[in-house]
PDB file of C-alpha atoms in Angstrom:
ATOM      1  CA  UNK A 145     -40.659 -38.768-137.143  1.00 66.00           C
ATOM      2  CA  UNK A 146     -39.885 -35.559-138.980  1.00 87.00           C
ATOM      3  CA  UNK A 147     -37.547 -33.852-141.400  1.00 91.00           C
ATOM      4  CA  UNK A 148     -37.224 -30.061-141.627  1.00 94.00           C
ATOM      5  CA  UNK A 149     -35.913 -27.811-144.367  1.00 95.00           C
ATOM      6  CA  UNK A 150     -34.568 -24.298-143.928  1.00 95.00           C
ATOM      7  CA  UNK A 151     -35.742 -21.351-146.000  1.00 96.00           C
ATOM      8  CA  UNK A 152     -32.417 -21.283-147.878  1.00 96.00           C
ATOM      9  CA  UNK A 153     -32.639 -24.982-148.769  1.00 96.00           C
ATOM     10  CA  UNK A 154     -36.316 -24.725-149.755  1.00 96.00           C
ATOM     11  CA  UNK A 155     -35.538 -21.811-152.057  1.00 95.00           C
ATOM     12  CA  UNK A 156     -32.670 -23.709-153.693  1.00 95.00           C
ATOM     13  CA  UNK A 157     -34.752 -26.874-154.208  1.00 95.00           C
ATOM     14  CA  UNK A 158     -37.631 -24.829-155.667  1.00 95.00           C
ATOM     15  CA  UNK A 159     -35.213 -23.178-158.118  1.00 95.00           C
ATOM     16  CA  UNK A 160     -33.776 -26.553-159.163  1.00 94.00           C
ATOM     17  CA  UNK A 161     -37.258 -28.005-159.729  1.00 95.00           C
ATOM     18  CA  UNK A 162     -38.345 -24.929-161.685  1.00 95.00           C
ATOM     19  CA  UNK A 163     -35.251 -25.066-163.911  1.00 95.00           C
ATOM     20  CA  UNK A 164     -35.747 -28.794-164.397  1.00 94.00           C
ATOM     21  CA  UNK A 165     -39.331 -28.226-165.526  1.00 93.00           C
ATOM     22  CA  UNK A 166     -40.795 -31.220-163.714  1.00 94.00           C
ATOM     23  CA  UNK A 167     -40.720 -33.084-160.416  1.00 94.00           C
ATOM     24  CA  UNK A 168     -42.740 -33.185-157.231  1.00 95.00           C
ATOM     25  CA  UNK A 169     -39.888 -32.807-154.778  1.00 95.00           C
ATOM     26  CA  UNK A 170     -36.481 -33.895-153.580  1.00 95.00           C
ATOM     27  CA  UNK A 171     -35.650 -37.357-152.267  1.00 96.00           C
ATOM     28  CA  UNK A 172     -33.329 -37.486-149.279  1.00 94.00           C
ATOM     29  CA  UNK A 173     -31.894 -40.884-148.509  1.00 93.00           C
ATOM     30  CA  UNK A 174     -28.835 -42.765-147.324  1.00 91.00           C
ATOM     31  CA  UNK A 175     -26.709 -45.449-148.920  1.00 89.00           C
ATOM     32  CA  UNK A 176     -23.823 -47.571-147.717  1.00 85.00           C
ATOM     33  CA  UNK A 177     -20.628 -45.778-148.679  1.00 77.00           C
ATOM     34  CA  UNK A 178     -17.398 -44.197-147.565  1.00 63.00           C
ATOM     35  CA  UNK A 179     -15.114 -44.914-144.689  1.00 67.00           C
ATOM     36  CA  UNK A 180     -17.713 -44.258-141.981  1.00 62.00           C
ATOM     37  CA  UNK A 181     -20.465 -46.408-143.437  1.00 81.00           C
ATOM     38  CA  UNK A 182     -23.242 -44.180-144.836  1.00 85.00           C
ATOM     39  CA  UNK A 183     -23.591 -41.256-147.212  1.00 88.00           C
ATOM     40  CA  UNK A 184     -26.459 -38.909-148.017  1.00 89.00           C
ATOM     41  CA  UNK A 185     -28.215 -39.171-151.371  1.00 92.00           C
ATOM     42  CA  UNK A 186     -30.254 -36.380-152.998  1.00 93.00           C
ATOM     43  CA  UNK A 187     -32.274 -36.859-156.185  1.00 95.00           C
ATOM     44  CA  UNK A 188     -35.329 -35.412-157.865  1.00 95.00           C
ATOM     45  CA  UNK A 189     -38.641 -37.258-157.540  1.00 96.00           C
ATOM     46  CA  UNK A 190     -41.174 -37.487-160.347  1.00 95.00           C
ATOM     47  CA  UNK A 191     -43.322 -40.218-158.772  1.00 94.00           C
ATOM     48  CA  UNK A 192     -43.730 -41.444-155.212  1.00 95.00           C
ATOM     49  CA  UNK A 193     -42.753 -45.005-154.337  1.00 93.00           C
ATOM     50  CA  UNK A 194     -44.866 -47.141-152.049  1.00 93.00           C
ATOM     51  CA  UNK A 195     -44.114 -46.353-148.420  1.00 93.00           C
ATOM     52  CA  UNK A 196     -42.497 -42.974-149.105  1.00 95.00           C
ATOM     53  CA  UNK A 197     -42.905 -40.369-146.374  1.00 94.00           C
ATOM     54  CA  UNK A 198     -43.491 -36.812-147.579  1.00 95.00           C
ATOM     55  CA  UNK A 199     -42.491 -33.805-145.494  1.00 94.00           C
ATOM     56  CA  UNK A 200     -43.632 -30.470-146.918  1.00 94.00           C
ATOM     57  CA  UNK A 201     -42.359 -27.125-145.690  1.00 92.00           C
ATOM     58  CA  UNK A 202     -42.222 -23.737-147.350  1.00 91.00           C
ATOM     59  CA  UNK A 203     -43.857 -25.171-150.468  1.00 93.00           C
ATOM     60  CA  UNK A 204     -41.170 -27.840-150.992  1.00 95.00           C
ATOM     61  CA  UNK A 205     -41.621 -31.584-150.564  1.00 95.00           C
ATOM     62  CA  UNK A 206     -38.832 -33.716-149.139  1.00 95.00           C
ATOM     63  CA  UNK A 207     -39.477 -37.405-149.789  1.00 96.00           C
ATOM     64  CA  UNK A 208     -37.843 -40.185-147.775  1.00 95.00           C
ATOM     65  CA  UNK A 209     -38.081 -43.950-148.058  1.00 94.00           C
ATOM     66  CA  UNK A 210     -38.878 -45.863-144.824  1.00 93.00           C
ATOM     67  CA  UNK A 211     -35.424 -47.481-144.548  1.00 92.00           C
ATOM     68  CA  UNK A 212     -33.639 -44.112-144.752  1.00 92.00           C
ATOM     69  CA  UNK A 213     -36.039 -42.403-142.357  1.00 92.00           C
ATOM     70  CA  UNK A 214     -34.699 -44.475-139.474  1.00 91.00           C
ATOM     71  CA  UNK A 215     -31.283 -42.817-139.954  1.00 89.00           C
ATOM     72  CA  UNK A 216     -32.592 -39.354-140.876  1.00 92.00           C
ATOM     73  CA  UNK A 217     -35.314 -38.719-138.281  1.00 93.00           C
ATOM     74  CA  UNK A 218     -34.903 -35.195-136.919  1.00 93.00           C
ATOM     75  CA  UNK A 219     -32.559 -34.071-139.720  1.00 93.00           C
ATOM     76  CA  UNK A 220     -32.614 -30.469-140.914  1.00 94.00           C
ATOM     77  CA  UNK A 221     -31.718 -29.905-144.569  1.00 94.00           C
ATOM     78  CA  UNK A 222     -29.946 -26.587-145.064  1.00 95.00           C
ATOM     79  CA  UNK A 223     -28.170 -24.820-147.921  1.00 95.00           C
ATOM     80  CA  UNK A 224     -25.159 -22.608-147.319  1.00 93.00           C
ATOM     81  CA  UNK A 225     -22.610 -20.572-149.228  1.00 89.00           C
ATOM     82  CA  UNK A 226     -19.139 -20.244-147.751  1.00 86.00           C
ATOM     83  CA  UNK A 227     -16.772 -18.287-149.940  1.00 85.00           C
ATOM     84  CA  UNK A 228     -16.670 -19.981-153.331  1.00 86.00           C
ATOM     85  CA  UNK A 229     -18.248 -23.177-151.968  1.00 87.00           C
ATOM     86  CA  UNK A 230     -21.961 -23.790-151.729  1.00 90.00           C
ATOM     87  CA  UNK A 231     -24.060 -26.858-151.073  1.00 91.00           C
ATOM     88  CA  UNK A 232     -26.614 -28.679-149.000  1.00 91.00           C
ATOM     89  CA  UNK A 233     -25.800 -29.383-145.380  1.00 90.00           C
ATOM     90  CA  UNK A 234     -27.348 -32.086-143.236  1.00 90.00           C
ATOM     91  CA  UNK A 235     -27.861 -31.334-139.556  1.00 90.00           C
ATOM     92  CA  UNK A 236     -28.567 -34.892-138.430  1.00 88.00           C
ATOM     93  CA  UNK A 237     -28.902 -35.481-134.661  1.00 90.00           C
ATOM     94  CA  UNK A 238     -28.453 -39.251-135.141  1.00 84.00           C
ATOM     95  CA  UNK A 239     -24.846 -39.056-136.373  1.00 84.00           C
ATOM     96  CA  UNK A 240     -22.368 -40.518-133.907  1.00 78.00           C
ATOM     97  CA  UNK A 241     -19.248 -39.984-136.040  1.00 75.00           C
ATOM     98  CA  UNK A 242     -18.143 -38.690-139.427  1.00 73.00           C
ATOM     99  CA  UNK A 243     -15.156 -39.464-141.585  1.00 69.00           C
ATOM    100  CA  UNK A 244     -12.372 -36.903-141.847  1.00 62.00           C
ATOM    101  CA  UNK A 245     -13.353 -35.790-145.341  1.00 60.00           C
ATOM    102  CA  UNK A 246     -17.016 -35.274-144.352  1.00 58.00           C
ATOM    103  CA  UNK A 247     -18.386 -37.517-147.099  1.00 64.00           C
ATOM    104  CA  UNK A 248     -19.798 -40.256-144.885  1.00 68.00           C
ATOM    105  CA  UNK A 249     -21.173 -40.804-141.396  1.00 72.00           C
ATOM    106  CA  UNK A 250     -22.075 -43.458-138.851  1.00 77.00           C
ATOM    107  CA  UNK A 251     -25.141 -43.691-136.626  1.00 79.00           C
TER     108      UNK A 251
END
């Protein structure tokens, strides 16, 4: 099982952590939400929880809990700017469908 992070996303996470002044990495998870069933969750991590999986690339740690890893295995975390919009993008090979607004997905 693996999670990857692009150079653009790693740079953005590193900047956020530096500006925040603390934290060991970024937690990527899923929660039940939206019209398609699941939504991505991103939050800073100051301490690891029991069972957390840590994926480190380009000097950035992405932390995932075991329940979320089942849905996120193989996901690439990216960061993109498109015109005035910018944000993290999730290239998840497990997604079978997404809602029309792009806020939630189904596996």
